[in-house]
Each structure stands twice: as C-alpha cells, then as structure tokens.
Amino acid sequence: MREILGRRRRLLSRRGDSGPQLIEAALTFASDWQWPVLPGVATDPRGGSRCGCPDSECTVPGAHPFDPGLLAATTDARMVRWWWGNRPTAPVILATGGRAPCAVSLPAAPAAQALGDLDRLGMRLGPVVASADRWSILVKPYSLEQLGELLYAKDFVPGSLRFHGEGGYLALPPSTTGLGEVRWERAPLPGSASPWVPDVEAVVDAVVEALTRTGVSAPEK
C-alpha cells in the first residue's frame, strides 16, 4: 500500500501529465485525502478552447461538472475508477466545502504578488492551484455566514476575487481544460493524510491588498 501511495504522490508532483495520471490523482484526492471529486465536462472535440456543455458562451470551458452533476461528487474509489475508466481524460473536479477544502481565487498576476506578500509575513500556506488565468489558494472549509462577516468588515472587496465554498467546485491538477493546463503552483507536501490548509481569514487580507494595489478590481467578462 505504501508503494502505491508513493507512486500516486510522484504523479501528483509532475506538471503536464494527463490520461492515466488523472485517475491516479483522482484516487489520491478521493480515497487517500477524502476529498469528494467527480469528472468534469470535456472540451468540445471540434475546438480545444470550447466547452463540451450546451452553453456556447461557457466561461469555464471543460473546468466544471455537467453529467454527472456536482452532487454526485464522491470519495468512493470504486466510483472514481469507473468514471475515469470510461472517461480517462476528464478533468478532476473538486466539490469544495463540507469535508473538502474551500478556495480563494484571483487573477494569476496579482496572485503571485499576494503569495509573495504572505511569504514575507511568514504566513504558512497550503496547496495553490494554478491555471492560465487564475490561481486558487486552498483554505479550510468556511460557512457562508463566516465569509459574509469577513467581507462585511472590509471597506472594499475587488470584484475579481472569487470564493469557492460550499456548493462550489474547482478543477485540480493534472487536469487540462479549455483554458489549458491546471497545475500545482505550490504542490501538497508528501504524506498520506489530507494536506494542511490555512484559515480563510489568514489569506483574505493579503489577497484583497494585492488586487487593490495592482488595480485588478473589476470582474472579468
């Protein structure tokens, strides 16, 4: 069992892997870490940047659940094997909240600045997921009430900041979506237990400051 877990972790640490590595990553998330996952909708075979869902104007092509829906997310290894056995290149989608981490995401350029700010403050960070346009900092699960109180205390919250909480989702490495590769900017540390993640309060201040400083305050279209 230890050898199998070690093989999964090596796969998770690589960048650019796909195909067979997706099922190994999905099994690590679901079975080892108890993060509920499900396969994402594929990109349209007629165009790599288009989503395979019926929405012709989908803003997250290939990076969201469709069939099955989000409520089907599971930690059952048998279901994970069946899904990716039939859809080996499907993106791995995390159902955020509940037993799984939530996330705070922001545009890629100010995200790098925010991480630098947190490093200078000596703040401990967990995994960070990066895609072409956005980075997502994984945080401990939070309630809508907790998030509301946190944001209410701010004078200004940039519209480009997104929160992936209960009922939300996030594509995980080594998925490939219509926007390109999903990778670890900061990979989980090796270990059989679910990776440590910080409280949402611990990262929001630096993230809001970074977005405000760089002028990335409006929501993207």
Short mmCIF file of C-alpha atoms in Angstrom, two decimals:
data_model
loop_
_atom_site.label_atom_id
_atom_site.label_comp_id
_atom_site.label_asym_id
_atom_site.label_seq_id
_atom_site.Cartn_x
_atom_site.Cartn_y
_atom_site.Cartn_z
CA MET A 1 0.00 0.00 0.00
CA ARG A 2 2.86 2.37 0.86
CA GLU A 3 4.41 1.80 -2.56
CA ILE A 4 1.09 2.59 -4.28
CA LEU A 5 0.66 5.80 -2.30
CA GLY A 6 4.22 6.84 -3.14
CA ARG A 7 3.53 6.29 -6.84
CA ARG A 8 0.41 8.47 -6.63
CA ARG A 9 2.33 11.28 -4.95
CA ARG A 10 5.02 11.23 -7.65
CA LEU A 11 2.29 11.54 -10.25
CA LEU A 12 0.75 14.46 -8.39
CA SER A 13 4.06 16.30 -8.31
CA ARG A 14 4.55 16.22 -12.09
CA ARG A 15 3.45 19.01 -14.38
CA GLY A 16 1.80 18.36 -17.73
CA ASP A 17 0.72 14.77 -17.00
CA SER A 18 -2.66 13.61 -18.29
CA GLY A 19 -4.51 10.49 -19.35
CA PRO A 20 -3.69 7.60 -16.98
CA GLN A 21 -2.32 10.06 -14.40
CA LEU A 22 -5.76 11.63 -13.99
CA ILE A 23 -7.26 8.51 -12.44
CA GLU A 24 -4.29 8.18 -10.08
CA ALA A 25 -4.68 11.80 -8.98
CA ALA A 26 -8.45 11.37 -8.58
CA LEU A 27 -7.91 8.27 -6.43
CA THR A 28 -5.43 10.13 -4.23
CA PHE A 29 -7.84 13.02 -3.69
CA ALA A 30 -10.85 10.79 -3.06
CA SER A 31 -9.51 7.71 -1.32
CA ASP A 32 -6.41 8.98 0.48
CA TRP A 33 -7.44 12.54 1.29
CA GLN A 34 -11.22 12.11 1.44
CA TRP A 35 -11.86 15.00 -0.94
CA PRO A 36 -15.07 14.39 -2.94
CA VAL A 37 -14.37 14.57 -6.67
CA LEU A 38 -16.13 13.93 -9.95
CA PRO A 39 -15.21 14.15 -13.65
CA GLY A 40 -15.57 17.50 -15.37
CA VAL A 41 -17.19 18.09 -18.73
CA ALA A 42 -14.78 17.55 -21.61
CA THR A 43 -13.81 20.27 -24.03
CA ASP A 44 -15.58 20.28 -27.38
CA PRO A 45 -13.70 17.96 -29.78
CA ARG A 46 -14.36 20.48 -32.56
CA GLY A 47 -12.32 23.12 -30.74
CA GLY A 48 -9.97 22.73 -27.79
CA SER A 49 -10.93 26.04 -26.21
CA ARG A 50 -14.67 25.38 -26.39
CA CYS A 51 -16.63 23.60 -23.70
CA GLY A 52 -18.43 20.34 -24.35
CA CYS A 53 -21.51 21.54 -22.42
CA PRO A 54 -24.56 23.03 -24.20
CA ASP A 55 -23.65 26.60 -23.18
CA SER A 56 -21.98 28.15 -26.23
CA GLU A 57 -20.70 31.02 -24.05
CA CYS A 58 -19.37 28.90 -21.16
CA THR A 59 -16.80 30.94 -19.22
CA VAL A 60 -15.04 27.93 -17.67
CA PRO A 61 -14.75 25.53 -20.64
CA GLY A 62 -14.01 21.98 -19.56
CA ALA A 63 -13.48 23.06 -15.94
CA HIS A 64 -16.89 22.35 -14.43
CA PRO A 65 -19.20 19.38 -13.73
CA PHE A 66 -22.07 18.66 -16.08
CA ASP A 67 -23.00 14.98 -16.30
CA PRO A 68 -22.87 13.85 -13.55
CA GLY A 69 -23.77 16.96 -11.61
CA LEU A 70 -21.89 18.35 -8.64
CA LEU A 71 -24.00 16.45 -6.09
CA ALA A 72 -22.54 13.20 -7.42
CA ALA A 73 -19.05 14.05 -6.09
CA THR A 74 -17.72 11.16 -4.03
CA THR A 75 -14.77 9.71 -2.15
CA ASP A 76 -15.68 6.17 -3.23
CA ALA A 77 -12.66 4.68 -5.01
CA ARG A 78 -14.84 2.23 -6.96
CA MET A 79 -16.89 5.06 -8.43
CA VAL A 80 -13.75 7.04 -9.25
CA ARG A 81 -12.27 4.07 -11.08
CA TRP A 82 -15.50 3.58 -13.05
CA TRP A 83 -15.75 7.25 -14.02
CA TRP A 84 -12.17 7.64 -15.26
CA GLY A 85 -12.16 4.14 -16.70
CA ASN A 86 -14.87 5.38 -19.07
CA ARG A 87 -13.62 8.98 -19.36
CA PRO A 88 -9.82 8.76 -18.91
CA THR A 89 -9.09 12.36 -19.97
CA ALA A 90 -11.86 14.03 -17.97
CA PRO A 91 -10.72 16.89 -15.71
CA VAL A 92 -10.74 16.16 -11.98
CA ILE A 93 -13.26 18.44 -10.27
CA LEU A 94 -13.20 19.02 -6.51
CA ALA A 95 -16.52 19.70 -4.77
CA THR A 96 -15.43 22.42 -2.36
CA GLY A 97 -16.68 22.78 1.20
CA GLY A 98 -18.06 20.23 3.60
CA ARG A 99 -15.30 17.66 4.11
CA ALA A 100 -13.11 19.21 1.44
CA PRO A 101 -11.10 22.44 1.34
CA CYS A 102 -12.59 25.65 0.03
CA ALA A 103 -10.58 28.07 -2.09
CA VAL A 104 -9.94 31.76 -2.69
CA SER A 105 -9.08 32.51 -6.32
CA LEU A 106 -7.79 35.60 -8.08
CA PRO A 107 -6.20 36.54 -11.40
CA ALA A 108 -2.79 35.00 -11.94
CA ALA A 109 -0.58 38.11 -11.93
CA PRO A 110 -1.79 39.63 -8.63
CA ALA A 111 -1.94 36.11 -7.19
CA ALA A 112 1.84 35.87 -7.49
CA GLN A 113 2.10 39.20 -5.67
CA ALA A 114 -0.27 38.05 -2.94
CA LEU A 115 1.74 34.87 -2.36
CA GLY A 116 4.89 36.95 -2.10
CA ASP A 117 3.21 39.17 0.49
CA LEU A 118 2.14 36.14 2.52
CA ASP A 119 5.65 34.70 2.35
CA ARG A 120 7.16 37.95 3.62
CA LEU A 121 4.70 37.89 6.52
CA GLY A 122 5.87 34.39 7.36
CA MET A 123 2.37 33.03 6.83
CA ARG A 124 2.12 29.32 6.23
CA LEU A 125 0.32 28.33 3.03
CA GLY A 126 -1.00 25.01 1.82
CA PRO A 127 -1.52 23.91 -1.79
CA VAL A 128 -2.07 26.51 -4.51
CA VAL A 129 -3.71 25.53 -7.81
CA ALA A 130 -2.76 27.48 -10.93
CA SER A 131 -4.42 27.74 -14.34
CA ALA A 132 -3.67 30.07 -17.22
CA ASP A 133 -5.85 32.88 -15.92
CA ARG A 134 -6.36 32.30 -12.18
CA TRP A 135 -4.63 30.91 -9.10
CA SER A 136 -6.61 29.33 -6.26
CA ILE A 137 -5.36 29.20 -2.67
CA LEU A 138 -6.87 26.24 -0.83
CA VAL A 139 -8.25 27.10 2.62
CA LYS A 140 -10.18 25.37 5.38
CA PRO A 141 -13.93 24.96 4.85
CA TYR A 142 -15.95 28.03 5.82
CA SER A 143 -19.64 28.82 6.09
CA LEU A 144 -21.49 31.50 4.14
CA GLU A 145 -22.08 33.32 7.42
CA GLN A 146 -18.38 33.28 8.22
CA LEU A 147 -17.50 34.55 4.77
CA GLY A 148 -20.17 37.25 4.91
CA GLU A 149 -18.88 38.61 8.22
CA LEU A 150 -15.31 38.56 6.91
CA LEU A 151 -16.16 40.51 3.75
CA TYR A 152 -18.52 42.91 5.54
CA ALA A 153 -15.59 44.08 7.65
CA LYS A 154 -13.71 45.16 4.51
CA ASP A 155 -14.05 48.69 3.12
CA PHE A 156 -13.74 47.30 -0.39
CA VAL A 157 -13.69 43.82 -1.90
CA PRO A 158 -12.43 43.58 -5.52
CA GLY A 159 -14.91 42.03 -7.90
CA SER A 160 -12.17 39.87 -9.45
CA LEU A 161 -11.87 37.90 -6.21
CA ARG A 162 -13.81 34.63 -6.16
CA PHE A 163 -14.69 32.28 -3.34
CA HIS A 164 -15.19 28.56 -3.86
CA GLY A 165 -17.17 27.44 -0.82
CA GLU A 166 -19.97 25.03 -0.04
CA GLY A 167 -21.69 24.08 -3.30
CA GLY A 168 -18.72 25.27 -5.37
CA TYR A 169 -16.10 23.46 -7.40
CA LEU A 170 -12.52 23.69 -8.60
CA ALA A 171 -10.52 21.84 -11.27
CA LEU A 172 -7.46 20.12 -9.80
CA PRO A 173 -4.13 19.06 -11.34
CA PRO A 174 -3.24 17.41 -13.63
CA SER A 175 -6.43 18.34 -15.48
CA THR A 176 -6.46 20.02 -18.86
CA THR A 177 -9.38 22.35 -19.59
CA GLY A 178 -10.39 24.63 -22.43
CA LEU A 179 -8.13 27.28 -20.91
CA GLY A 180 -5.12 24.96 -20.76
CA GLU A 181 -3.23 23.01 -18.12
CA VAL A 182 -4.13 23.05 -14.43
CA ARG A 183 -1.02 22.64 -12.27
CA TRP A 184 0.26 23.00 -8.73
CA GLU A 185 1.90 26.37 -8.15
CA ARG A 186 2.58 25.01 -4.69
CA ALA A 187 2.15 21.26 -4.55
CA PRO A 188 0.88 19.39 -1.49
CA LEU A 189 3.66 18.14 0.73
CA PRO A 190 4.21 14.36 0.62
CA GLY A 191 2.20 12.45 3.20
CA SER A 192 -0.71 10.06 3.42
CA ALA A 193 -3.01 12.48 5.26
CA SER A 194 -5.03 15.25 3.67
CA PRO A 195 -2.81 18.31 3.10
CA TRP A 196 -2.89 21.10 5.66
CA VAL A 197 -4.64 24.32 4.54
CA PRO A 198 -4.91 27.72 6.30
CA ASP A 199 -7.99 29.54 7.58
CA VAL A 200 -9.70 31.79 5.05
CA GLU A 201 -9.15 34.84 7.30
CA ALA A 202 -5.40 34.25 7.13
CA VAL A 203 -5.23 34.91 3.39
CA VAL A 204 -8.04 37.33 2.52
CA ASP A 205 -6.29 40.49 3.80
CA ALA A 206 -3.18 39.99 1.64
CA VAL A 207 -5.26 38.91 -1.37
CA VAL A 208 -7.52 41.99 -1.21
CA GLU A 209 -4.49 44.26 -0.78
CA ALA A 210 -2.70 42.69 -3.75
CA LEU A 211 -5.74 43.09 -6.01
CA THR A 212 -6.30 46.69 -4.91
CA ARG A 213 -2.62 47.58 -5.38
CA THR A 214 -2.47 46.14 -8.89
CA GLY A 215 -5.80 47.65 -9.91
CA VAL A 216 -7.42 44.29 -10.69
CA SER A 217 -10.68 45.17 -9.02
CA ALA A 218 -13.40 44.64 -11.63
CA PRO A 219 -14.85 41.25 -12.50
CA GLU A 220 -13.55 39.73 -15.71
CA LYS A 221 -16.02 39.34 -18.55
#
